[in-house]
Amino acid sequence: MLPPPLLAIVVPCFREEAVLEETNRRLCALVDHLVAEGAVGPRSFILYVNDGSDDRTWPLICQFHRASRRVNGLNLAANAGHQAALLAGLASACPRADALVSIDADLQDDINAIAEMVTAYRDGADVVYGVRRSRRTDSVFKRTTALAFYRLMEALGTNTVYNHADFRLMSQRAVRQLCRYRERNLFLRGIVPLIGYTTARVYYDRGERLAGESKYPFRRMVNFAIDGVTSFSVRPVRFVFVLGCIFVLIALVALGFVIYSWWHGTLVEGWASLFLSVWFVGGCVLLSLGVIGEYIAKIYIEVKDRPRYNVEQQLFHDDTPTKRQNSATFAKHS
Ligand code: UDP
Ligand code: MG
């Protein structure tokens, strides 16, 4: 088993003045408890990221920071959005921690799962997903739309973990790797599975928001879902091409039917030219769009500038064994 890691808990906060005091009380108590148990290093800390809130969120964070050595803060100049705020927090805590947990400020996710995550980390997992056991506290609407979304992502070939949001533990080297994904349309739960390394899952029950309102109204949820799909899959573009093929095929079958009818003298005047051209031209347009789309898909993949691979370990006879694997990847606890 690995030694107790220096743990960082990263909490993105946007207009969270209503919950922050309670959240801080619970998180500090949890970290103190984990430290006392010897599960995490004594200098483990919490990092609150203020995502450009215009309420008392940042003054509160400053107050917590003054009151406790465990609390750190990061203040973003403007609202960057949940995913960007989370990444900012992970990136800035990464050099100072061995393991990083991300959790929402409203503590809907069960903080007691963090102890289990740390255990999984010490057993060798680089990424530990917090997975919701049930969605009892969600409305029927949220439950159905969420399920439909996971299904859609699966159908489009994107690798996401079912019922996992952004409550997870990542090792330092996994976060370093995550930071190499330079895309602007961030959908972290889609990127993390691409990193590789050993993963584990911890199951928990999701509760209600402690206080305040959800920052993900329906409109933002839909935008987030569209981002998720379009940042990870080029299948919609391929679908246009396939549709074009189908249209042209229909036109060819119709051509056969027209010739047959003409042969038997049962052809309705004017019908054939109209019918054939509609399907044939439609098919050709879709095919060309599909071809153009294929090139755009290539551009889209290139501009994302994602790392091509991630080395886990290397064995070379002429190298003295080092703990650092290469410039991109670092061995755990190096
Ligand atoms: N959040 C953020 N920036 C935003 C929106 C949300 O940092 O622009 C944070 C928010 O403070 C919370 C987390 O993201 O810690 C998740 O938001 P929320 O709990 O409102 O989402 P829900 O659980 O309703 O999906
Ligand atoms: Mg929430």
Tab-separated table of C-alpha atoms and ligand atoms in Angstrom:
chain	number	residue	atom	x	y	z
A	1	MET	CA	0.000	0.000	0.000
A	2	LEU	CA	1.181	3.518	-0.826
A	3	PRO	CA	1.992	5.947	2.006
A	4	PRO	CA	-0.688	8.470	3.058
A	5	PRO	CA	-0.951	11.038	0.231
A	6	LEU	CA	-0.998	14.780	0.655
A	7	LEU	CA	-4.645	15.314	-0.237
A	8	ALA	CA	-6.153	18.393	-1.879
A	9	ILE	CA	-9.905	18.862	-2.060
A	10	VAL	CA	-10.782	21.237	-4.893
A	11	VAL	CA	-14.149	22.983	-4.696
A	12	PRO	CA	-15.415	25.257	-7.502
A	13	CYS	CA	-17.787	27.910	-6.122
A	14	PHE	CA	-20.116	30.190	-8.002
A	15	ARG	CA	-22.454	32.313	-5.886
A	16	GLU	CA	-22.306	29.818	-3.054
A	17	GLU	CA	-22.514	32.169	-0.050
A	18	ALA	CA	-25.562	30.279	1.232
A	19	VAL	CA	-23.757	26.940	1.607
A	20	LEU	CA	-20.124	27.801	1.954
A	21	GLU	CA	-19.922	28.077	5.730
A	22	GLU	CA	-21.509	24.688	6.295
A	23	THR	CA	-19.449	23.161	3.476
A	24	ASN	CA	-16.232	24.491	4.957
A	25	ARG	CA	-17.135	23.234	8.430
A	26	ARG	CA	-17.799	19.728	7.116
A	27	LEU	CA	-14.798	19.555	4.810
A	28	CYS	CA	-12.386	20.819	7.474
A	29	ALA	CA	-13.774	18.276	9.924
A	30	LEU	CA	-13.333	15.545	7.334
A	31	VAL	CA	-9.736	16.469	6.525
A	32	ASP	CA	-8.888	16.739	10.246
A	33	HIS	CA	-10.389	13.311	10.762
A	34	LEU	CA	-8.484	11.763	7.841
A	35	VAL	CA	-5.237	13.319	9.071
A	36	ALA	CA	-5.839	12.080	12.623
A	37	GLU	CA	-6.495	8.584	11.274
A	38	GLY	CA	-3.243	8.706	9.329
A	39	ALA	CA	-5.058	8.160	6.025
A	40	VAL	CA	-3.711	11.375	4.478
A	41	GLY	CA	-0.668	13.559	5.016
A	42	PRO	CA	-0.763	16.191	7.782
A	43	ARG	CA	-0.501	19.075	5.316
A	44	SER	CA	-3.559	18.089	3.291
A	45	PHE	CA	-5.720	21.057	2.327
A	46	ILE	CA	-8.895	22.365	0.756
A	47	LEU	CA	-8.803	24.713	-2.226
A	48	TYR	CA	-11.863	26.843	-2.950
A	49	VAL	CA	-12.019	28.296	-6.437
A	50	ASN	CA	-14.203	31.364	-6.677
A	51	ASP	CA	-15.566	31.378	-10.214
A	52	GLY	CA	-16.211	35.117	-10.519
A	53	SER	CA	-19.071	35.229	-8.018
A	54	ASP	CA	-20.614	38.610	-7.338
A	55	ASP	CA	-21.853	37.724	-3.857
A	56	ARG	CA	-19.957	37.125	-0.596
A	57	THR	CA	-18.309	33.896	-1.793
A	58	TRP	CA	-14.776	35.292	-2.073
A	59	PRO	CA	-14.829	37.301	1.205
A	60	LEU	CA	-15.982	34.090	2.899
A	61	ILE	CA	-13.128	32.100	1.360
A	62	CYS	CA	-10.651	34.781	2.527
A	63	GLN	CA	-12.139	34.523	6.003
A	64	PHE	CA	-11.761	30.709	6.036
A	65	HIS	CA	-8.192	31.067	4.785
A	66	ARG	CA	-7.311	33.409	7.657
A	67	ALA	CA	-8.946	31.138	10.197
A	68	SER	CA	-7.416	27.845	9.118
A	69	ARG	CA	-4.135	26.591	7.685
A	70	ARG	CA	-6.099	23.930	5.854
A	71	VAL	CA	-7.942	26.362	3.608
A	72	ASN	CA	-6.592	27.924	0.431
A	73	GLY	CA	-8.343	30.016	-2.176
A	74	LEU	CA	-8.134	30.840	-5.852
A	75	ASN	CA	-10.105	33.778	-7.212
A	76	LEU	CA	-10.893	33.811	-10.919
A	77	ALA	CA	-11.246	37.263	-12.421
A	78	ALA	CA	-14.512	36.456	-14.167
A	79	ASN	CA	-16.985	33.605	-14.387
A	80	ALA	CA	-15.301	30.896	-16.440
A	81	GLY	CA	-17.846	28.138	-15.915
A	82	HIS	CA	-17.846	25.091	-13.689
A	83	GLN	CA	-15.498	22.948	-15.792
A	84	ALA	CA	-12.901	25.678	-16.336
A	85	ALA	CA	-13.014	26.672	-12.653
A	86	LEU	CA	-12.492	23.070	-11.655
A	87	LEU	CA	-9.551	22.687	-14.026
A	88	ALA	CA	-8.027	25.935	-12.722
A	89	GLY	CA	-8.245	24.571	-9.182
A	90	LEU	CA	-6.779	21.189	-10.125
A	91	ALA	CA	-3.939	22.798	-12.061
A	92	SER	CA	-2.977	25.117	-9.227
A	93	ALA	CA	-3.258	22.482	-6.476
A	94	CYS	CA	-1.480	19.800	-8.528
A	95	PRO	CA	2.143	20.706	-7.713
A	96	ARG	CA	1.305	20.797	-4.015
A	97	ALA	CA	-0.598	17.521	-3.674
A	98	ASP	CA	-0.253	13.785	-4.346
A	99	ALA	CA	-3.968	13.147	-4.739
A	100	LEU	CA	-6.708	15.601	-5.681
A	101	VAL	CA	-10.419	15.247	-5.059
A	102	SER	CA	-12.917	17.446	-6.883
A	103	ILE	CA	-16.312	18.047	-5.328
A	104	ASP	CA	-19.155	20.571	-5.755
A	105	ALA	CA	-19.619	23.271	-3.159
A	106	ASP	CA	-23.189	22.229	-2.358
A	107	LEU	CA	-21.980	18.860	-0.956
A	108	GLN	CA	-24.654	16.904	-2.821
A	109	ASP	CA	-21.980	14.259	-3.126
A	110	ASP	CA	-21.315	12.270	0.015
A	111	ILE	CA	-18.034	13.487	1.500
A	112	ASN	CA	-17.652	10.235	3.420
A	113	ALA	CA	-16.837	8.572	0.092
A	114	ILE	CA	-13.552	10.522	0.073
A	115	ALA	CA	-12.012	8.180	2.665
A	116	GLU	CA	-12.838	5.222	0.410
A	117	MET	CA	-11.370	7.062	-2.579
A	118	VAL	CA	-8.129	7.596	-0.690
A	119	THR	CA	-8.002	3.900	0.162
A	120	ALA	CA	-8.486	3.020	-3.530
A	121	TYR	CA	-5.714	5.473	-4.406
A	122	ARG	CA	-3.379	3.902	-1.882
A	123	ASP	CA	-4.225	0.527	-3.390
A	124	GLY	CA	-2.859	1.767	-6.690
A	125	ALA	CA	-5.668	3.537	-8.579
A	126	ASP	CA	-4.779	6.796	-10.313
A	127	VAL	CA	-8.354	7.802	-10.951
A	128	VAL	CA	-11.203	6.972	-8.580
A	129	TYR	CA	-14.690	7.769	-9.886
A	130	GLY	CA	-17.459	8.650	-7.469
A	131	VAL	CA	-20.516	6.911	-8.891
A	132	ARG	CA	-24.062	7.621	-7.758
A	133	ARG	CA	-25.799	4.554	-6.458
A	134	SER	CA	-29.286	5.966	-6.956
A	135	ARG	CA	-30.922	9.093	-8.246
A	136	ARG	CA	-33.675	9.117	-5.665
A	137	THR	CA	-33.225	12.791	-4.838
A	138	ASP	CA	-33.442	13.861	-8.498
A	139	SER	CA	-36.719	14.787	-10.154
A	140	VAL	CA	-38.166	12.304	-12.670
A	141	PHE	CA	-37.316	14.819	-15.370
A	142	LYS	CA	-33.648	15.102	-14.421
A	143	ARG	CA	-33.370	11.343	-14.061
A	144	THR	CA	-34.805	10.613	-17.524
A	145	THR	CA	-32.847	13.322	-19.306
A	146	ALA	CA	-29.631	12.228	-17.609
A	147	LEU	CA	-30.211	8.592	-18.592
A	148	ALA	CA	-30.982	9.614	-22.177
A	149	PHE	CA	-27.772	11.644	-22.228
A	150	TYR	CA	-25.559	8.768	-21.047
A	151	ARG	CA	-27.207	6.496	-23.639
A	152	LEU	CA	-26.595	9.029	-26.389
A	153	MET	CA	-22.960	9.430	-25.388
A	154	GLU	CA	-22.565	5.668	-25.447
A	155	ALA	CA	-24.201	5.402	-28.878
A	156	LEU	CA	-21.819	8.068	-30.187
A	157	GLY	CA	-18.862	6.079	-28.962
A	158	THR	CA	-17.776	8.426	-26.160
A	159	ASN	CA	-16.378	6.761	-23.145
A	160	THR	CA	-18.137	8.189	-20.075
A	161	VAL	CA	-18.740	6.543	-16.729
A	162	TYR	CA	-22.435	6.028	-16.122
A	163	ASN	CA	-23.827	8.120	-13.233
A	164	HIS	CA	-20.501	9.754	-12.546
A	165	ALA	CA	-20.284	13.557	-12.590
A	166	ASP	CA	-17.303	15.513	-11.343
A	167	PHE	CA	-16.816	13.915	-7.946
A	168	ARG	CA	-13.560	12.017	-8.343
A	169	LEU	CA	-10.053	11.560	-7.032
A	170	MET	CA	-7.095	11.883	-9.354
A	171	SER	CA	-3.430	11.278	-8.649
A	172	GLN	CA	-0.977	14.061	-9.297
A	173	ARG	CA	0.286	12.463	-12.489
A	174	ALA	CA	-3.273	11.971	-13.790
A	175	VAL	CA	-3.987	15.690	-13.256
A	176	ARG	CA	-0.742	16.603	-15.004
A	177	GLN	CA	-1.862	14.526	-17.930
A	178	LEU	CA	-5.337	16.093	-17.826
A	179	CYS	CA	-3.733	19.528	-18.131
A	180	ARG	CA	-2.217	18.461	-21.452
A	181	TYR	CA	-5.698	18.375	-22.995
A	182	ARG	CA	-5.809	21.915	-24.242
A	183	GLU	CA	-9.325	22.102	-25.622
A	184	ARG	CA	-11.528	25.079	-24.854
A	185	ASN	CA	-14.855	23.224	-24.805
A	186	LEU	CA	-14.156	21.407	-21.593
A	187	PHE	CA	-16.093	18.297	-20.731
A	188	LEU	CA	-13.908	16.809	-18.033
A	189	ARG	CA	-15.868	13.628	-17.459
A	190	GLY	CA	-15.258	12.759	-21.108
A	191	ILE	CA	-11.539	13.534	-21.014
A	192	VAL	CA	-10.628	11.747	-17.776
A	193	PRO	CA	-11.388	8.245	-19.156
A	194	LEU	CA	-9.077	9.010	-22.114
A	195	ILE	CA	-6.086	9.462	-19.826
A	196	GLY	CA	-5.712	5.791	-19.047
A	197	TYR	CA	-4.001	4.513	-15.866
A	198	THR	CA	-5.676	2.284	-13.333
A	199	THR	CA	-9.154	3.362	-12.290
A	200	ALA	CA	-11.491	2.401	-9.471
A	201	ARG	CA	-15.043	3.257	-8.499
A	202	VAL	CA	-16.609	4.251	-5.236
A	203	TYR	CA	-20.396	4.174	-4.896
A	204	TYR	CA	-22.371	6.713	-2.869
A	205	ASP	CA	-25.853	8.157	-2.465
A	206	ARG	CA	-26.348	11.654	-3.748
A	207	GLY	CA	-28.268	14.007	-1.480
A	208	GLU	CA	-30.051	17.315	-1.885
A	209	ARG	CA	-28.249	20.640	-2.188
A	210	LEU	CA	-27.414	21.920	1.328
A	211	ALA	CA	-28.732	25.393	0.487
A	212	GLY	CA	-28.883	27.852	-2.382
A	213	GLU	CA	-29.970	27.126	-5.933
A	214	SER	CA	-28.651	24.919	-8.707
A	215	LYS	CA	-26.314	26.777	-11.056
A	216	TYR	CA	-27.274	24.407	-13.839
A	217	PRO	CA	-30.728	25.441	-15.010
A	218	PHE	CA	-32.248	23.541	-17.936
A	219	ARG	CA	-30.685	25.785	-20.573
A	220	ARG	CA	-27.163	25.290	-19.194
A	221	MET	CA	-27.747	21.553	-18.866
A	222	VAL	CA	-28.706	21.320	-22.552
A	223	ASN	CA	-25.659	23.385	-23.560
A	224	PHE	CA	-23.441	21.182	-21.436
A	225	ALA	CA	-24.867	18.047	-23.061
A	226	ILE	CA	-24.358	19.483	-26.561
A	227	ASP	CA	-20.780	20.345	-25.584
A	228	GLY	CA	-20.290	16.810	-24.341
A	229	VAL	CA	-21.447	15.288	-27.602
A	230	THR	CA	-19.796	17.697	-30.016
A	231	SER	CA	-16.470	17.798	-28.180
A	232	PHE	CA	-15.998	14.078	-28.383
A	233	SER	CA	-17.669	12.607	-31.407
A	234	VAL	CA	-17.461	13.053	-35.156
A	235	ARG	CA	-20.181	10.482	-35.681
A	236	PRO	CA	-22.889	13.090	-36.408
A	237	VAL	CA	-20.795	14.188	-39.426
A	238	ARG	CA	-20.362	10.596	-40.589
A	239	PHE	CA	-24.105	10.174	-40.257
A	240	VAL	CA	-24.657	12.894	-42.903
A	241	PHE	CA	-22.464	10.942	-45.302
A	242	VAL	CA	-24.347	7.704	-44.641
A	243	LEU	CA	-27.633	9.547	-45.140
A	244	GLY	CA	-26.354	10.777	-48.523
A	245	CYS	CA	-25.503	7.203	-49.532
A	246	ILE	CA	-28.988	6.074	-48.524
A	247	PHE	CA	-30.625	8.866	-50.563
A	248	VAL	CA	-28.599	8.030	-53.670
A	249	LEU	CA	-29.463	4.362	-53.197
A	250	ILE	CA	-33.155	5.230	-53.018
A	251	ALA	CA	-32.772	7.228	-56.241
A	252	LEU	CA	-31.179	4.200	-57.957
A	253	VAL	CA	-33.944	1.856	-56.802
A	254	ALA	CA	-36.501	4.411	-58.008
A	255	LEU	CA	-34.683	4.550	-61.348
A	256	GLY	CA	-35.136	0.792	-61.647
A	257	PHE	CA	-38.810	1.178	-60.861
A	258	VAL	CA	-39.174	3.976	-63.455
A	259	ILE	CA	-37.550	1.872	-66.179
A	260	TYR	CA	-39.793	-1.046	-65.258
A	261	SER	CA	-42.936	1.126	-65.395
A	262	TRP	CA	-41.842	2.707	-68.677
A	263	TRP	CA	-41.313	-0.766	-70.176
A	264	HIS	CA	-44.821	-1.789	-69.165
A	265	GLY	CA	-46.255	1.539	-70.287
A	266	THR	CA	-47.684	2.415	-66.903
A	267	LEU	CA	-45.494	5.449	-66.250
A	268	VAL	CA	-47.258	8.647	-65.107
A	269	GLU	CA	-46.060	11.594	-67.141
A	270	GLY	CA	-43.674	14.041	-65.389
A	271	TRP	CA	-43.536	11.940	-62.260
A	272	ALA	CA	-40.285	10.140	-62.965
A	273	SER	CA	-38.082	13.151	-63.640
A	274	LEU	CA	-39.389	14.953	-60.570
A	275	PHE	CA	-39.152	11.988	-58.244
A	276	LEU	CA	-35.709	10.913	-59.404
A	277	SER	CA	-34.168	14.352	-59.303
A	278	VAL	CA	-35.433	15.096	-55.794
A	279	TRP	CA	-33.778	12.006	-54.327
A	280	PHE	CA	-30.710	12.035	-56.493
A	281	VAL	CA	-29.885	15.721	-56.032
A	282	GLY	CA	-30.731	15.490	-52.321
A	283	GLY	CA	-28.414	12.492	-52.005
A	284	CYS	CA	-25.598	14.233	-53.862
A	285	VAL	CA	-25.880	17.331	-51.680
A	286	LEU	CA	-25.753	15.228	-48.524
A	287	LEU	CA	-22.815	13.212	-49.822
A	288	SER	CA	-20.848	16.377	-50.571
A	289	LEU	CA	-21.706	17.775	-47.165
A	290	GLY	CA	-20.495	14.523	-45.646
A	291	VAL	CA	-17.187	14.793	-47.525
A	292	ILE	CA	-16.709	18.409	-46.436
A	293	GLY	CA	-17.747	17.393	-42.936
A	294	GLU	CA	-15.098	14.702	-42.890
A	295	TYR	CA	-12.417	17.328	-43.518
A	296	ILE	CA	-13.887	19.622	-40.895
A	297	ALA	CA	-13.885	16.690	-38.486
A	298	LYS	CA	-10.173	16.278	-39.166
A	299	ILE	CA	-9.546	19.973	-38.498
A	300	TYR	CA	-11.588	19.698	-35.333
A	301	ILE	CA	-9.502	16.798	-34.100
A	302	GLU	CA	-6.257	18.587	-34.999
A	303	VAL	CA	-7.083	21.901	-33.350
A	304	LYS	CA	-7.874	20.171	-30.088
A	305	ASP	CA	-4.182	19.378	-29.902
A	306	ARG	CA	-4.779	16.479	-27.571
A	307	PRO	CA	-1.793	14.455	-26.403
A	308	ARG	CA	-1.367	11.461	-28.681
A	309	TYR	CA	-0.380	9.009	-25.995
A	310	ASN	CA	0.478	8.740	-22.360
A	311	VAL	CA	3.370	6.566	-21.253
A	312	GLU	CA	2.713	4.583	-18.100
A	313	GLN	CA	6.186	3.131	-17.633
A	314	GLN	CA	9.298	2.481	-19.661
A	315	LEU	CA	11.907	-0.229	-19.377
A	316	PHE	CA	15.214	0.481	-21.080
A	317	HIS	CA	18.392	-1.481	-20.372
A	318	ASP	CA	20.717	1.418	-21.031
A	319	ASP	CA	18.875	3.804	-18.706
A	320	THR	CA	19.470	4.073	-15.059
A	321	PRO	CA	16.059	3.409	-13.574
A	322	THR	CA	14.416	6.693	-12.712
A	323	LYS	CA	11.134	7.377	-11.148
A	324	ARG	CA	10.307	10.049	-13.695
A	325	GLN	CA	9.100	8.305	-16.810
A	326	ASN	CA	9.307	11.035	-19.444
A	327	SER	CA	8.735	14.731	-19.791
A	328	ALA	CA	5.017	14.282	-20.185
A	329	THR	CA	4.313	11.741	-17.573
A	330	PHE	CA	5.508	11.350	-14.067
A	331	ALA	CA	5.575	8.302	-11.918
A	332	LYS	CA	3.407	8.439	-8.883
A	333	HIS	CA	5.066	9.991	-5.839
A	334	SER	CA	8.085	11.107	-7.783
B	1	UDP	N1	-20.194	26.331	-10.549
B	1	UDP	C1	-19.111	27.113	-10.928
B	1	UDP	N2	-19.261	27.969	-11.977
B	1	UDP	C2	-20.447	28.092	-12.674
B	1	UDP	C3	-21.521	27.250	-12.290
B	1	UDP	C4	-21.360	26.380	-11.232
B	1	UDP	O1	-18.036	27.039	-10.344
B	1	UDP	O2	-20.513	28.896	-13.602
B	1	UDP	C5	-20.025	25.386	-9.413
B	1	UDP	C6	-21.040	25.503	-8.308
B	1	UDP	O3	-20.668	26.478	-7.366
B	1	UDP	C7	-21.030	24.112	-7.729
B	1	UDP	C8	-20.744	23.233	-8.938
B	1	UDP	O4	-20.203	24.090	-9.925
B	1	UDP	O5	-19.998	23.941	-6.804
B	1	UDP	C9	-21.961	22.499	-9.457
B	1	UDP	O6	-23.054	23.374	-9.597
B	1	UDP	P1	-24.515	22.997	-9.086
B	1	UDP	O7	-24.436	22.272	-7.781
B	1	UDP	O8	-25.347	24.235	-9.092
B	1	UDP	O9	-25.012	21.998	-10.236
B	1	UDP	P2	-26.078	20.791	-10.084
B	1	UDP	O10	-25.604	19.945	-8.953
B	1	UDP	O11	-27.378	21.425	-9.820
B	1	UDP	O12	-26.004	20.083	-11.400
B	2	MG	MG	-25.193	20.534	-7.101
